[in-house]
Tab-separated table of C-alpha atoms in Angstrom:
chain	number	residue	atom	x	y	z
A	1	UNK	CA	100.232	-113.263	-96.624
A	2	UNK	CA	102.827	-110.652	-97.532
A	3	UNK	CA	102.753	-107.123	-96.181
A	4	UNK	CA	103.734	-105.845	-99.615
A	5	UNK	CA	103.225	-107.106	-103.157
A	6	UNK	CA	105.243	-105.603	-105.995
A	7	UNK	CA	104.114	-106.386	-109.536
A	8	UNK	CA	106.868	-106.153	-112.134
A	9	UNK	CA	110.620	-106.575	-111.685
A	10	UNK	CA	111.991	-103.728	-113.769
A	11	UNK	CA	114.444	-101.399	-112.027
A	12	UNK	CA	111.575	-99.405	-110.502
A	13	UNK	CA	109.747	-102.440	-109.166
A	14	UNK	CA	112.995	-103.749	-107.726
A	15	UNK	CA	113.792	-100.376	-106.141
A	16	UNK	CA	110.343	-100.271	-104.528
A	17	UNK	CA	110.759	-103.815	-103.235
A	18	UNK	CA	114.211	-103.069	-101.801
A	19	UNK	CA	112.934	-100.035	-99.894
A	20	UNK	CA	109.963	-101.923	-98.444
A	21	UNK	CA	112.027	-104.973	-97.460
A	22	UNK	CA	114.632	-102.807	-95.754
A	23	UNK	CA	111.790	-101.367	-93.659
A	24	UNK	CA	111.324	-104.829	-92.184
A	25	UNK	CA	108.229	-105.730	-94.203
A	26	UNK	CA	107.455	-109.075	-95.811
A	27	UNK	CA	107.760	-108.328	-99.534
A	28	UNK	CA	106.773	-110.545	-102.452
A	29	UNK	CA	107.739	-109.475	-105.965
A	30	UNK	CA	105.908	-110.958	-108.966
A	31	UNK	CA	107.361	-111.110	-112.488
A	32	UNK	CA	105.530	-112.542	-115.494
A	33	UNK	CA	108.762	-113.349	-117.328
A	34	UNK	CA	111.139	-116.190	-116.678
A	35	UNK	CA	113.813	-113.750	-115.493
A	36	UNK	CA	113.806	-110.490	-113.589
A	37	UNK	CA	114.978	-107.142	-114.903
A	38	UNK	CA	112.421	-105.591	-117.234
A	39	UNK	CA	114.397	-102.870	-119.033
A	40	UNK	CA	117.636	-104.103	-117.425
A	41	UNK	CA	117.888	-107.579	-118.892
A	42	UNK	CA	120.946	-108.939	-120.681
A	43	UNK	CA	120.569	-111.997	-122.895
A	44	UNK	CA	122.232	-114.131	-125.549
A	45	UNK	CA	119.899	-112.654	-128.135
A	46	UNK	CA	121.642	-113.918	-131.253
A	47	UNK	CA	124.228	-116.602	-130.471
A	48	UNK	CA	125.564	-118.252	-127.309
A	49	UNK	CA	128.460	-116.371	-125.779
A	50	UNK	CA	127.334	-112.958	-127.040
A	51	UNK	CA	125.525	-110.967	-124.350
A	52	UNK	CA	123.304	-108.135	-125.564
A	53	UNK	CA	121.336	-105.719	-123.416
A	54	UNK	CA	117.704	-106.274	-124.307
A	55	UNK	CA	116.716	-102.659	-123.555
A	56	UNK	CA	118.904	-100.174	-121.646
A	57	UNK	CA	122.660	-100.333	-122.207
A	58	UNK	CA	124.416	-97.179	-120.939
A	59	UNK	CA	123.648	-95.783	-117.497
A	60	UNK	CA	124.512	-92.169	-116.611
A	61	UNK	CA	121.997	-92.299	-113.752
A	62	UNK	CA	123.565	-95.391	-112.207
A	63	UNK	CA	126.027	-93.077	-110.491
A	64	UNK	CA	123.812	-89.970	-110.306
A	65	UNK	CA	120.356	-91.170	-109.257
A	66	UNK	CA	119.638	-90.413	-105.583
A	67	UNK	CA	118.383	-93.971	-105.139
A	68	UNK	CA	121.416	-95.655	-106.688
A	69	UNK	CA	123.810	-93.371	-104.808
A	70	UNK	CA	122.150	-94.241	-101.504
A	71	UNK	CA	121.989	-97.922	-102.508
A	72	UNK	CA	125.735	-97.687	-103.241
A	73	UNK	CA	125.342	-99.457	-106.565
A	74	UNK	CA	128.881	-98.538	-107.597
A	75	UNK	CA	130.214	-100.613	-104.672
A	76	UNK	CA	128.080	-103.619	-105.607
A	77	UNK	CA	128.887	-103.917	-109.311
A	78	UNK	CA	131.632	-102.647	-111.588
A	79	UNK	CA	130.650	-99.586	-113.593
A	80	UNK	CA	133.171	-98.827	-116.332
A	81	UNK	CA	133.636	-95.259	-117.598
A	82	UNK	CA	134.706	-95.207	-121.281
A	83	UNK	CA	137.490	-92.872	-122.380
A	84	UNK	CA	134.979	-91.038	-124.581
A	85	UNK	CA	131.501	-90.656	-123.090
A	86	UNK	CA	129.647	-90.085	-126.356
A	87	UNK	CA	130.408	-88.935	-129.863
A	88	UNK	CA	128.795	-87.859	-133.117
A	89	UNK	CA	130.366	-88.444	-136.558
A	90	UNK	CA	130.085	-85.386	-138.810
A	91	UNK	CA	129.286	-85.052	-142.499
A	92	UNK	CA	132.027	-82.449	-142.832
A	93	UNK	CA	134.540	-85.009	-141.590
A	94	UNK	CA	135.814	-86.001	-138.187
A	95	UNK	CA	133.633	-86.291	-135.138
A	96	UNK	CA	132.475	-84.293	-132.138
A	97	UNK	CA	133.235	-86.124	-128.911
A	98	UNK	CA	132.478	-85.570	-125.240
A	99	UNK	CA	135.071	-86.540	-122.655
A	100	UNK	CA	134.448	-86.636	-118.936
A	101	UNK	CA	136.600	-83.517	-118.826
A	102	UNK	CA	134.552	-80.505	-119.899
A	103	UNK	CA	137.762	-78.573	-120.583
A	104	UNK	CA	139.151	-81.220	-122.930
A	105	UNK	CA	135.821	-81.463	-124.712
A	106	UNK	CA	135.673	-77.717	-125.270
A	107	UNK	CA	139.262	-77.607	-126.495
A	108	UNK	CA	138.484	-80.145	-129.230
A	109	UNK	CA	135.273	-78.427	-130.391
A	110	UNK	CA	137.124	-75.692	-132.239
A	111	UNK	CA	135.720	-72.192	-132.415
A	112	UNK	CA	132.515	-73.238	-130.631
A	113	UNK	CA	134.375	-74.787	-127.701
A	114	UNK	CA	134.090	-71.693	-125.481
A	115	UNK	CA	130.360	-71.406	-126.237
A	116	UNK	CA	129.846	-75.075	-125.353
A	117	UNK	CA	131.750	-74.597	-122.107
A	118	UNK	CA	129.730	-71.491	-121.193
A	119	UNK	CA	126.521	-73.489	-121.739
A	120	UNK	CA	127.533	-76.583	-119.755
A	121	UNK	CA	129.772	-75.183	-117.015
A	122	UNK	CA	126.979	-73.594	-114.920
A	123	UNK	CA	124.978	-76.818	-115.207
A	124	UNK	CA	127.944	-78.880	-114.099
A	125	UNK	CA	128.386	-76.612	-111.082
A	126	UNK	CA	124.714	-77.244	-110.205
A	127	UNK	CA	124.722	-80.940	-111.129
A	128	UNK	CA	123.367	-82.166	-107.782
A	129	UNK	CA	120.467	-79.703	-107.859
A	130	UNK	CA	119.591	-80.522	-111.458
A	131	UNK	CA	119.579	-84.264	-110.762
A	132	UNK	CA	117.313	-83.561	-107.786
A	133	UNK	CA	114.878	-81.646	-110.016
A	134	UNK	CA	114.749	-84.568	-112.451
A	135	UNK	CA	114.311	-87.230	-109.766
A	136	UNK	CA	110.941	-86.322	-108.294
A	137	UNK	CA	107.750	-84.719	-109.618
A	138	UNK	CA	107.867	-81.342	-111.311
A	139	UNK	CA	105.057	-79.951	-109.150
A	140	UNK	CA	107.230	-78.937	-106.219
A	141	UNK	CA	109.450	-76.022	-105.339
A	142	UNK	CA	113.056	-76.830	-106.329
A	143	UNK	CA	115.393	-77.431	-103.423
A	144	UNK	CA	118.107	-75.601	-105.348
A	145	UNK	CA	116.563	-72.545	-107.044
A	146	UNK	CA	119.909	-71.604	-108.620
A	147	UNK	CA	120.089	-74.999	-110.308
A	148	UNK	CA	116.508	-74.624	-111.552
A	149	UNK	CA	117.259	-71.180	-112.957
A	150	UNK	CA	120.402	-72.353	-114.706
A	151	UNK	CA	118.670	-75.356	-116.241
A	152	UNK	CA	115.715	-73.231	-117.297
A	153	UNK	CA	117.883	-70.619	-119.014
A	154	UNK	CA	119.970	-73.248	-120.804
A	155	UNK	CA	116.803	-75.056	-121.919
A	156	UNK	CA	115.376	-71.855	-123.362
A	157	UNK	CA	118.701	-71.210	-125.085
A	158	UNK	CA	118.726	-74.592	-126.858
A	159	UNK	CA	115.065	-75.638	-126.894
A	160	UNK	CA	113.578	-73.186	-129.392
A	161	UNK	CA	113.983	-72.554	-133.152
A	162	UNK	CA	116.697	-70.044	-132.221
A	163	UNK	CA	118.913	-72.849	-130.920
A	164	UNK	CA	121.734	-72.167	-133.393
A	165	UNK	CA	122.455	-68.586	-132.391
A	166	UNK	CA	125.080	-69.656	-129.828
A	167	UNK	CA	127.172	-71.651	-132.324
A	168	UNK	CA	128.937	-70.953	-135.619
A	169	UNK	CA	130.200	-74.423	-136.593
A	170	UNK	CA	128.733	-77.909	-136.843
A	171	UNK	CA	130.472	-79.957	-134.158
A	172	UNK	CA	129.118	-78.522	-130.879
A	173	UNK	CA	125.449	-78.350	-131.893
A	174	UNK	CA	125.629	-81.853	-133.387
A	175	UNK	CA	127.165	-83.168	-130.160
A	176	UNK	CA	124.324	-81.673	-128.102
A	177	UNK	CA	121.550	-82.674	-130.501
A	178	UNK	CA	122.650	-86.297	-130.493
A	179	UNK	CA	121.940	-86.349	-126.759
A	180	UNK	CA	118.682	-84.377	-126.982
A	181	UNK	CA	117.349	-86.889	-129.506
A	182	UNK	CA	117.283	-89.585	-126.805
A	183	UNK	CA	113.887	-88.172	-125.817
A	184	UNK	CA	112.018	-89.429	-128.952
A	185	UNK	CA	110.531	-86.022	-129.634
A	186	UNK	CA	110.264	-83.373	-132.287
A	187	UNK	CA	113.317	-81.100	-132.287
A	188	UNK	CA	113.897	-78.515	-131.037
A	189	UNK	CA	111.646	-78.854	-128.004
A	190	UNK	CA	111.925	-77.743	-124.401
A	191	UNK	CA	111.405	-81.199	-122.909
A	192	UNK	CA	113.933	-82.948	-125.153
A	193	UNK	CA	116.406	-80.148	-124.533
A	194	UNK	CA	116.008	-80.269	-120.765
A	195	UNK	CA	116.581	-84.026	-120.751
A	196	UNK	CA	119.477	-83.718	-123.172
A	197	UNK	CA	121.208	-81.029	-121.154
A	198	UNK	CA	120.959	-83.110	-118.000
A	199	UNK	CA	122.473	-86.131	-119.770
A	200	UNK	CA	125.148	-83.910	-121.284
A	201	UNK	CA	126.217	-82.552	-117.911
A	202	UNK	CA	126.302	-86.106	-116.519
A	203	UNK	CA	128.803	-87.025	-119.229
A	204	UNK	CA	131.120	-84.455	-117.649
A	205	UNK	CA	130.282	-85.463	-114.082
A	206	UNK	CA	130.114	-89.166	-113.209
A	207	UNK	CA	130.256	-90.285	-116.833
A	208	UNK	CA	128.069	-92.482	-119.002
A	209	UNK	CA	128.959	-95.745	-117.324
A	210	UNK	CA	128.580	-99.253	-118.726
A	211	UNK	CA	127.931	-102.026	-116.178
A	212	UNK	CA	130.308	-104.956	-116.504
A	213	UNK	CA	128.239	-108.033	-117.241
A	214	UNK	CA	125.497	-105.980	-118.834
A	215	UNK	CA	122.479	-104.124	-117.511
A	216	UNK	CA	121.303	-107.335	-115.867
A	217	UNK	CA	123.983	-106.799	-113.222
A	218	UNK	CA	122.004	-103.789	-111.956
A	219	UNK	CA	118.853	-105.884	-111.565
A	220	UNK	CA	120.798	-108.691	-109.895
A	221	UNK	CA	122.328	-106.324	-107.341
A	222	UNK	CA	118.878	-105.115	-106.295
A	223	UNK	CA	117.403	-108.621	-106.315
A	224	UNK	CA	120.232	-109.887	-104.109
A	225	UNK	CA	119.607	-107.070	-101.632
A	226	UNK	CA	115.876	-107.789	-101.634
A	227	UNK	CA	116.410	-111.463	-100.838
A	228	UNK	CA	119.031	-110.592	-98.217
A	229	UNK	CA	116.388	-108.506	-96.440
A	230	UNK	CA	113.817	-111.295	-96.484
A	231	UNK	CA	112.003	-110.576	-99.747
A	232	UNK	CA	110.700	-113.274	-102.069
A	233	UNK	CA	110.817	-113.184	-105.879
A	234	UNK	CA	108.271	-115.088	-107.967
A	235	UNK	CA	109.130	-115.401	-111.685
A	236	UNK	CA	106.813	-116.802	-114.347
A	237	UNK	CA	103.791	-115.445	-112.479
A	238	UNK	CA	101.664	-112.992	-114.430
A	239	UNK	CA	99.335	-110.882	-112.292
A	240	UNK	CA	96.065	-110.117	-114.061
A	241	UNK	CA	94.077	-108.800	-111.100
A	242	UNK	CA	94.845	-107.122	-107.794
A	243	UNK	CA	92.921	-109.932	-106.133
A	244	UNK	CA	95.772	-112.311	-107.015
A	245	UNK	CA	98.129	-110.533	-104.602
A	246	UNK	CA	95.698	-109.679	-101.841
A	247	UNK	CA	95.395	-109.372	-98.900
A	248	UNK	CA	98.762	-107.612	-99.130
A	249	UNK	CA	98.431	-104.294	-97.304
A	250	UNK	CA	100.345	-102.377	-99.973
A	251	UNK	CA	100.530	-103.128	-103.689
A	252	UNK	CA	103.126	-101.368	-105.832
A	253	UNK	CA	102.692	-101.664	-109.580
A	254	UNK	CA	105.617	-101.432	-111.981
A	255	UNK	CA	103.219	-101.379	-114.936
A	256	UNK	CA	102.230	-98.884	-117.623
A	257	UNK	CA	99.531	-96.489	-116.422
A	258	UNK	CA	96.575	-97.981	-118.379
A	259	UNK	CA	97.373	-101.460	-117.034
A	260	UNK	CA	96.124	-100.263	-113.666
A	261	UNK	CA	92.639	-100.197	-115.180
A	262	UNK	CA	92.951	-103.835	-116.176
A	263	UNK	CA	94.311	-104.914	-112.809
A	264	UNK	CA	91.894	-102.939	-110.628
A	265	UNK	CA	88.735	-103.073	-112.741
A	266	UNK	CA	85.706	-101.506	-111.099
A	267	UNK	CA	87.757	-100.353	-108.093
A	268	UNK	CA	89.073	-97.400	-110.110
A	269	UNK	CA	86.991	-94.258	-109.449
A	270	UNK	CA	85.510	-92.607	-112.546
A	271	UNK	CA	87.661	-89.461	-112.420
A	272	UNK	CA	90.902	-91.382	-112.076
A	273	UNK	CA	89.767	-93.821	-114.756
A	274	UNK	CA	89.241	-90.974	-117.190
A	275	UNK	CA	92.683	-89.593	-116.381
A	276	UNK	CA	94.326	-92.953	-117.072
A	277	UNK	CA	92.339	-93.395	-120.263
A	278	UNK	CA	93.646	-90.000	-121.392
A	279	UNK	CA	97.255	-91.014	-120.705
A	280	UNK	CA	99.211	-90.871	-123.948
A	281	UNK	CA	102.236	-92.782	-125.212
A	282	UNK	CA	104.922	-91.501	-127.535
A	283	UNK	CA	106.689	-92.867	-130.557
A	284	UNK	CA	108.888	-95.895	-130.491
A	285	UNK	CA	112.160	-97.574	-131.380
A	286	UNK	CA	113.324	-100.280	-133.738
A	287	UNK	CA	116.303	-102.051	-132.200
A	288	UNK	CA	119.065	-103.733	-134.190
A	289	UNK	CA	121.715	-105.812	-132.416
A	290	UNK	CA	124.895	-106.972	-134.118
A	291	UNK	CA	127.673	-109.495	-133.647
A	292	UNK	CA	130.905	-108.152	-135.156
A	293	UNK	CA	134.143	-109.852	-136.160
A	294	UNK	CA	136.042	-106.744	-135.008
A	295	UNK	CA	135.241	-103.274	-133.656
A	296	UNK	CA	133.241	-100.846	-135.770
A	297	UNK	CA	135.677	-99.328	-138.318
A	298	UNK	CA	134.790	-95.712	-137.621
A	299	UNK	CA	136.362	-93.219	-139.995
A	300	UNK	CA	137.277	-91.060	-136.998
A	301	UNK	CA	139.339	-93.139	-134.522
A	302	UNK	CA	138.045	-91.172	-131.518
A	303	UNK	CA	134.707	-92.940	-131.904
A	304	UNK	CA	136.430	-96.282	-131.353
A	305	UNK	CA	136.899	-95.155	-127.733
A	306	UNK	CA	133.315	-94.013	-127.235
A	307	UNK	CA	130.796	-95.976	-125.211
A	308	UNK	CA	127.927	-94.298	-127.067
A	309	UNK	CA	127.768	-92.935	-130.603
A	310	UNK	CA	124.936	-90.788	-131.997
A	311	UNK	CA	124.815	-91.380	-135.742
A	312	UNK	CA	122.891	-88.734	-137.586
A	313	UNK	CA	125.198	-86.121	-139.033
A	314	UNK	CA	124.473	-82.467	-138.420
A	315	UNK	CA	122.031	-80.885	-135.976
A	316	UNK	CA	119.760	-80.113	-138.928
A	317	UNK	CA	119.861	-83.683	-140.239
A	318	UNK	CA	119.082	-85.207	-136.839
A	319	UNK	CA	116.200	-82.795	-136.288
A	320	UNK	CA	114.771	-83.596	-139.716
A	321	UNK	CA	114.870	-87.325	-138.982
A	322	UNK	CA	113.233	-86.939	-135.579
A	323	UNK	CA	110.578	-84.583	-136.926
A	324	UNK	CA	109.638	-87.132	-139.597
A	325	UNK	CA	109.054	-89.677	-136.837
A	326	UNK	CA	106.919	-87.117	-134.974
A	327	UNK	CA	104.808	-86.855	-138.155
A	328	UNK	CA	104.302	-90.625	-138.216
A	329	UNK	CA	106.877	-91.362	-140.934
A	330	UNK	CA	109.902	-93.653	-141.158
A	331	UNK	CA	113.052	-91.661	-141.997
A	332	UNK	CA	115.098	-92.973	-144.900
A	333	UNK	CA	118.192	-91.760	-143.043
A	334	UNK	CA	117.286	-92.193	-139.362
A	335	UNK	CA	119.049	-90.935	-136.287
A	336	UNK	CA	120.773	-93.995	-134.815
A	337	UNK	CA	121.854	-94.409	-131.210
A	338	UNK	CA	124.657	-96.973	-130.844
A	339	UNK	CA	126.370	-98.488	-127.816
A	340	UNK	CA	129.703	-100.340	-127.939
A	341	UNK	CA	129.811	-102.200	-124.603
A	342	UNK	CA	132.363	-104.828	-125.621
A	343	UNK	CA	134.985	-102.087	-125.997
A	344	UNK	CA	135.131	-101.868	-122.184
A	345	UNK	CA	133.535	-105.171	-121.119
A	346	UNK	CA	135.294	-108.328	-122.305
A	347	UNK	CA	132.574	-110.537	-120.804
A	348	UNK	CA	130.134	-109.543	-123.523
A	349	UNK	CA	131.688	-111.476	-126.434
A	350	UNK	CA	134.348	-114.141	-127.100
A	351	UNK	CA	137.939	-112.940	-127.439
A	352	UNK	CA	138.476	-110.921	-130.591
A	353	UNK	CA	134.739	-110.506	-131.250
A	354	UNK	CA	132.411	-107.630	-130.414
A	355	UNK	CA	128.755	-106.723	-130.078
A	356	UNK	CA	126.984	-103.541	-131.112
A	357	UNK	CA	123.660	-102.332	-129.663
A	358	UNK	CA	121.654	-99.860	-131.760
A	359	UNK	CA	118.206	-98.448	-132.257
A	360	UNK	CA	116.482	-95.813	-134.330
A	361	UNK	CA	113.188	-94.058	-133.719
A	362	UNK	CA	110.016	-95.032	-135.577
A	363	UNK	CA	106.292	-94.264	-135.306
A	364	UNK	CA	104.384	-96.001	-132.518
A	365	UNK	CA	103.301	-99.537	-133.330
A	366	UNK	CA	105.589	-99.836	-136.349
A	367	UNK	CA	106.357	-103.307	-137.643
A	368	UNK	CA	108.924	-102.036	-140.151
A	369	UNK	CA	112.352	-103.680	-140.003
A	370	UNK	CA	114.825	-100.771	-140.076
A	371	UNK	CA	117.973	-102.947	-140.111
A	372	UNK	CA	119.047	-101.946	-143.609
A	373	UNK	CA	118.542	-98.234	-142.911
A	374	UNK	CA	120.517	-98.526	-139.653
A	375	UNK	CA	123.298	-100.505	-141.327
A	376	UNK	CA	123.524	-97.958	-144.151
A	377	UNK	CA	123.840	-95.100	-141.657
A	378	UNK	CA	126.661	-96.899	-139.851
A	379	UNK	CA	128.403	-97.739	-143.133
A	380	UNK	CA	128.365	-94.072	-144.080
A	381	UNK	CA	130.520	-93.089	-141.116
A	382	UNK	CA	132.316	-96.422	-140.718
A	383	UNK	CA	133.235	-97.637	-144.224
A	384	UNK	CA	133.544	-101.414	-144.209
A	385	UNK	CA	131.025	-101.869	-141.397
A	386	UNK	CA	129.007	-104.359	-143.453
A	387	UNK	CA	132.116	-106.512	-143.839
A	388	UNK	CA	132.544	-106.959	-140.073
A	389	UNK	CA	128.900	-107.907	-139.386
A	390	UNK	CA	128.692	-111.597	-138.491
A	391	UNK	CA	124.998	-111.651	-137.556
A	392	UNK	CA	122.208	-109.300	-136.574
A	393	UNK	CA	118.778	-109.347	-135.000
A	394	UNK	CA	115.993	-106.795	-135.380
A	395	UNK	CA	113.323	-106.077	-132.802
A	396	UNK	CA	110.654	-103.842	-134.312
A	397	UNK	CA	108.548	-101.427	-132.298
A	398	UNK	CA	105.757	-104.007	-132.364
A	399	UNK	CA	108.274	-106.560	-131.081
A	400	UNK	CA	109.263	-104.296	-128.190
A	401	UNK	CA	105.587	-103.918	-127.276
A	402	UNK	CA	105.188	-107.698	-127.305
A	403	UNK	CA	108.303	-108.162	-125.177
A	404	UNK	CA	107.225	-105.746	-122.454
A	405	UNK	CA	103.642	-104.661	-121.774
A	406	UNK	CA	104.935	-101.378	-120.376
A	407	UNK	CA	106.292	-100.446	-123.834
A	408	UNK	CA	102.915	-99.653	-125.349
A	409	UNK	CA	103.338	-99.365	-129.107
A	410	UNK	CA	107.079	-99.785	-128.602
A	411	UNK	CA	107.370	-96.639	-126.439
A	412	UNK	CA	110.174	-97.592	-124.032
A	413	UNK	CA	109.575	-94.328	-122.119
A	414	UNK	CA	106.179	-95.715	-120.964
A	415	UNK	CA	104.537	-92.363	-121.694
A	416	UNK	CA	104.838	-89.344	-123.944
A	417	UNK	CA	107.817	-87.107	-123.213
A	418	UNK	CA	106.256	-83.701	-123.782
A	419	UNK	CA	105.436	-81.076	-121.139
A	420	UNK	CA	101.956	-82.498	-120.575
A	421	UNK	CA	103.393	-85.994	-120.319
A	422	UNK	CA	105.860	-84.906	-117.654
A	423	UNK	CA	103.394	-82.880	-115.589
A	424	UNK	CA	100.596	-85.471	-115.795
A	425	UNK	CA	102.542	-88.630	-115.047
A	426	UNK	CA	100.180	-90.349	-114.779
A	427	UNK	CA	97.983	-87.601	-113.305
A	428	UNK	CA	98.388	-83.958	-112.322
A	429	UNK	CA	99.271	-84.388	-108.644
A	430	UNK	CA	101.903	-83.540	-106.062
A	431	UNK	CA	101.933	-87.251	-105.171
A	432	UNK	CA	101.424	-88.940	-108.557
A	433	UNK	CA	102.480	-92.384	-107.308
A	434	UNK	CA	99.495	-92.648	-104.951
A	435	UNK	CA	96.264	-93.947	-106.530
A	436	UNK	CA	92.710	-93.463	-105.186
A	437	UNK	CA	92.612	-97.173	-104.304
A	438	UNK	CA	93.737	-97.649	-100.707
A	439	UNK	CA	97.150	-99.278	-100.564
A	440	UNK	CA	97.766	-99.245	-104.333
A	441	UNK	CA	100.667	-97.245	-105.824
A	442	UNK	CA	102.067	-96.825	-109.316
A	443	UNK	CA	105.856	-97.173	-109.408
A	444	UNK	CA	106.662	-97.521	-113.113
A	445	UNK	CA	108.140	-95.093	-115.644
A	446	UNK	CA	104.548	-94.010	-116.314
A	447	UNK	CA	104.852	-92.196	-112.985
A	448	UNK	CA	107.149	-89.294	-112.130
A	449	UNK	CA	109.938	-88.670	-112.795
A	450	UNK	CA	109.536	-90.845	-115.886
A	451	UNK	CA	111.887	-93.032	-117.925
A	452	UNK	CA	115.478	-94.024	-117.397
A	453	UNK	CA	117.124	-96.567	-115.129
A	454	UNK	CA	116.987	-94.435	-111.990
A	455	UNK	CA	114.909	-96.431	-109.499
A	456	UNK	CA	113.242	-93.165	-108.513
A	457	UNK	CA	109.610	-93.940	-109.457
A	458	UNK	CA	109.937	-97.067	-107.313
A	459	UNK	CA	111.618	-95.219	-104.463
A	460	UNK	CA	109.047	-92.417	-104.488
A	461	UNK	CA	106.097	-94.824	-104.527
A	462	UNK	CA	107.602	-96.880	-101.699
A	463	UNK	CA	108.216	-93.763	-99.613
A	464	UNK	CA	104.525	-92.867	-99.663
A	465	UNK	CA	103.366	-96.454	-99.164
A	466	UNK	CA	105.531	-96.674	-96.054
A	467	UNK	CA	104.125	-93.407	-94.743
A	468	UNK	CA	100.459	-94.008	-95.636
A	469	UNK	CA	100.036	-97.684	-94.809
A	470	UNK	CA	102.731	-98.577	-92.311
A	471	UNK	CA	103.518	-95.215	-90.671
A	472	UNK	CA	107.204	-95.793	-91.384
A	473	UNK	CA	110.001	-93.727	-92.838
A	474	UNK	CA	112.397	-94.896	-95.544
A	475	UNK	CA	115.078	-96.917	-93.749
A	476	UNK	CA	118.809	-96.981	-94.294
A	477	UNK	CA	118.966	-95.104	-97.584
A	478	UNK	CA	119.337	-91.529	-96.396
A	479	UNK	CA	116.920	-90.052	-98.909
A	480	UNK	CA	114.456	-87.289	-98.088
């Protein structure tokens, strides 16, 4: 029987399996689906020859995550940096765009350019320390106190109702708010702002990269490494009880926190059971994928060079849309996050054709098809968009939940992204990946540091499993 069983083949499960296999252990990874990848799958969702990312599409952390840097992901797959990292079309005309160059970005933001630079420049100087803060649990002293101070001050500056005092025009605050809204949270908020500022600085550091071949290439790179180091992958095998994978000495679970109760049953102590039962999920997404006869006809041509576009108008308009979702309502004019991978990756569609990946936020559990609302938002800033749509496919929040058990209610973050949800992920602990059941660890996005394709929940869980069960250190990755 295996030394290690990993349940779930999302990026965190794969990261955990890679670490354990590189330590010389016999690792078996179990995936209920027919293919590996979890949130990093790429599929012909609509028609043959058109490859859409099923969940994640753009990957700032693929070049910034401590795990992926040590794994040397950028040497294993091609990660393309778009000319424009992200952009936001404006109601007043034109668009606000972020280049990898902070200086160029500031120059094009008009009168607010210097204020934007003063906000982001200290964060960019402390980028490594800020990524470190976001890659582990929050209950630890920061390794770089200067980075923590800078991030804290910037978060206070932009995370309260006084967030407009720095700016006088529309472009810079809209550019920032489009990134903050990734967090599926009421705006302004400290947690959404902290996450948004980190993503914003990464746009000016390594860039918001798009993997050639789709997000599945990230999963394949890790799976190949796992097999190379002796690991075994079992697809089409749903695990419904820990007994199915025993007597493995260590079991690492890439599952949503409450699923641990189902898998472990009566083995879960009462106190820990209550903590998992109190674990809360956030709101959700409705995803709309498109096949296009030509690129999106954006009114502002700069957006035609952008890997990611945040469609929502002004800072005020985006906040209003997100706050409606926080109140359990469906916005008539939602904030829309769009990715244009075929602009930089010709493998994603036949010659001359394109794909577009989008989603908007909706209340948890929603079964409302938001395709018309999303299309209308795109048409507003890209007149003629409807005319280039060849086909589309909607996945409602309920559909996301059915696709992946970890997305409870359609929450692709696998847990609420407020301060409580970040500190208690899944429990209030300095080692939140370790469970009270000997040899069992939680390595999903329900554990610190939370969502995103980073591999860090898996790495962190594996680090403690190696120490606790096998008295080993993490091998060959150079991480502390």
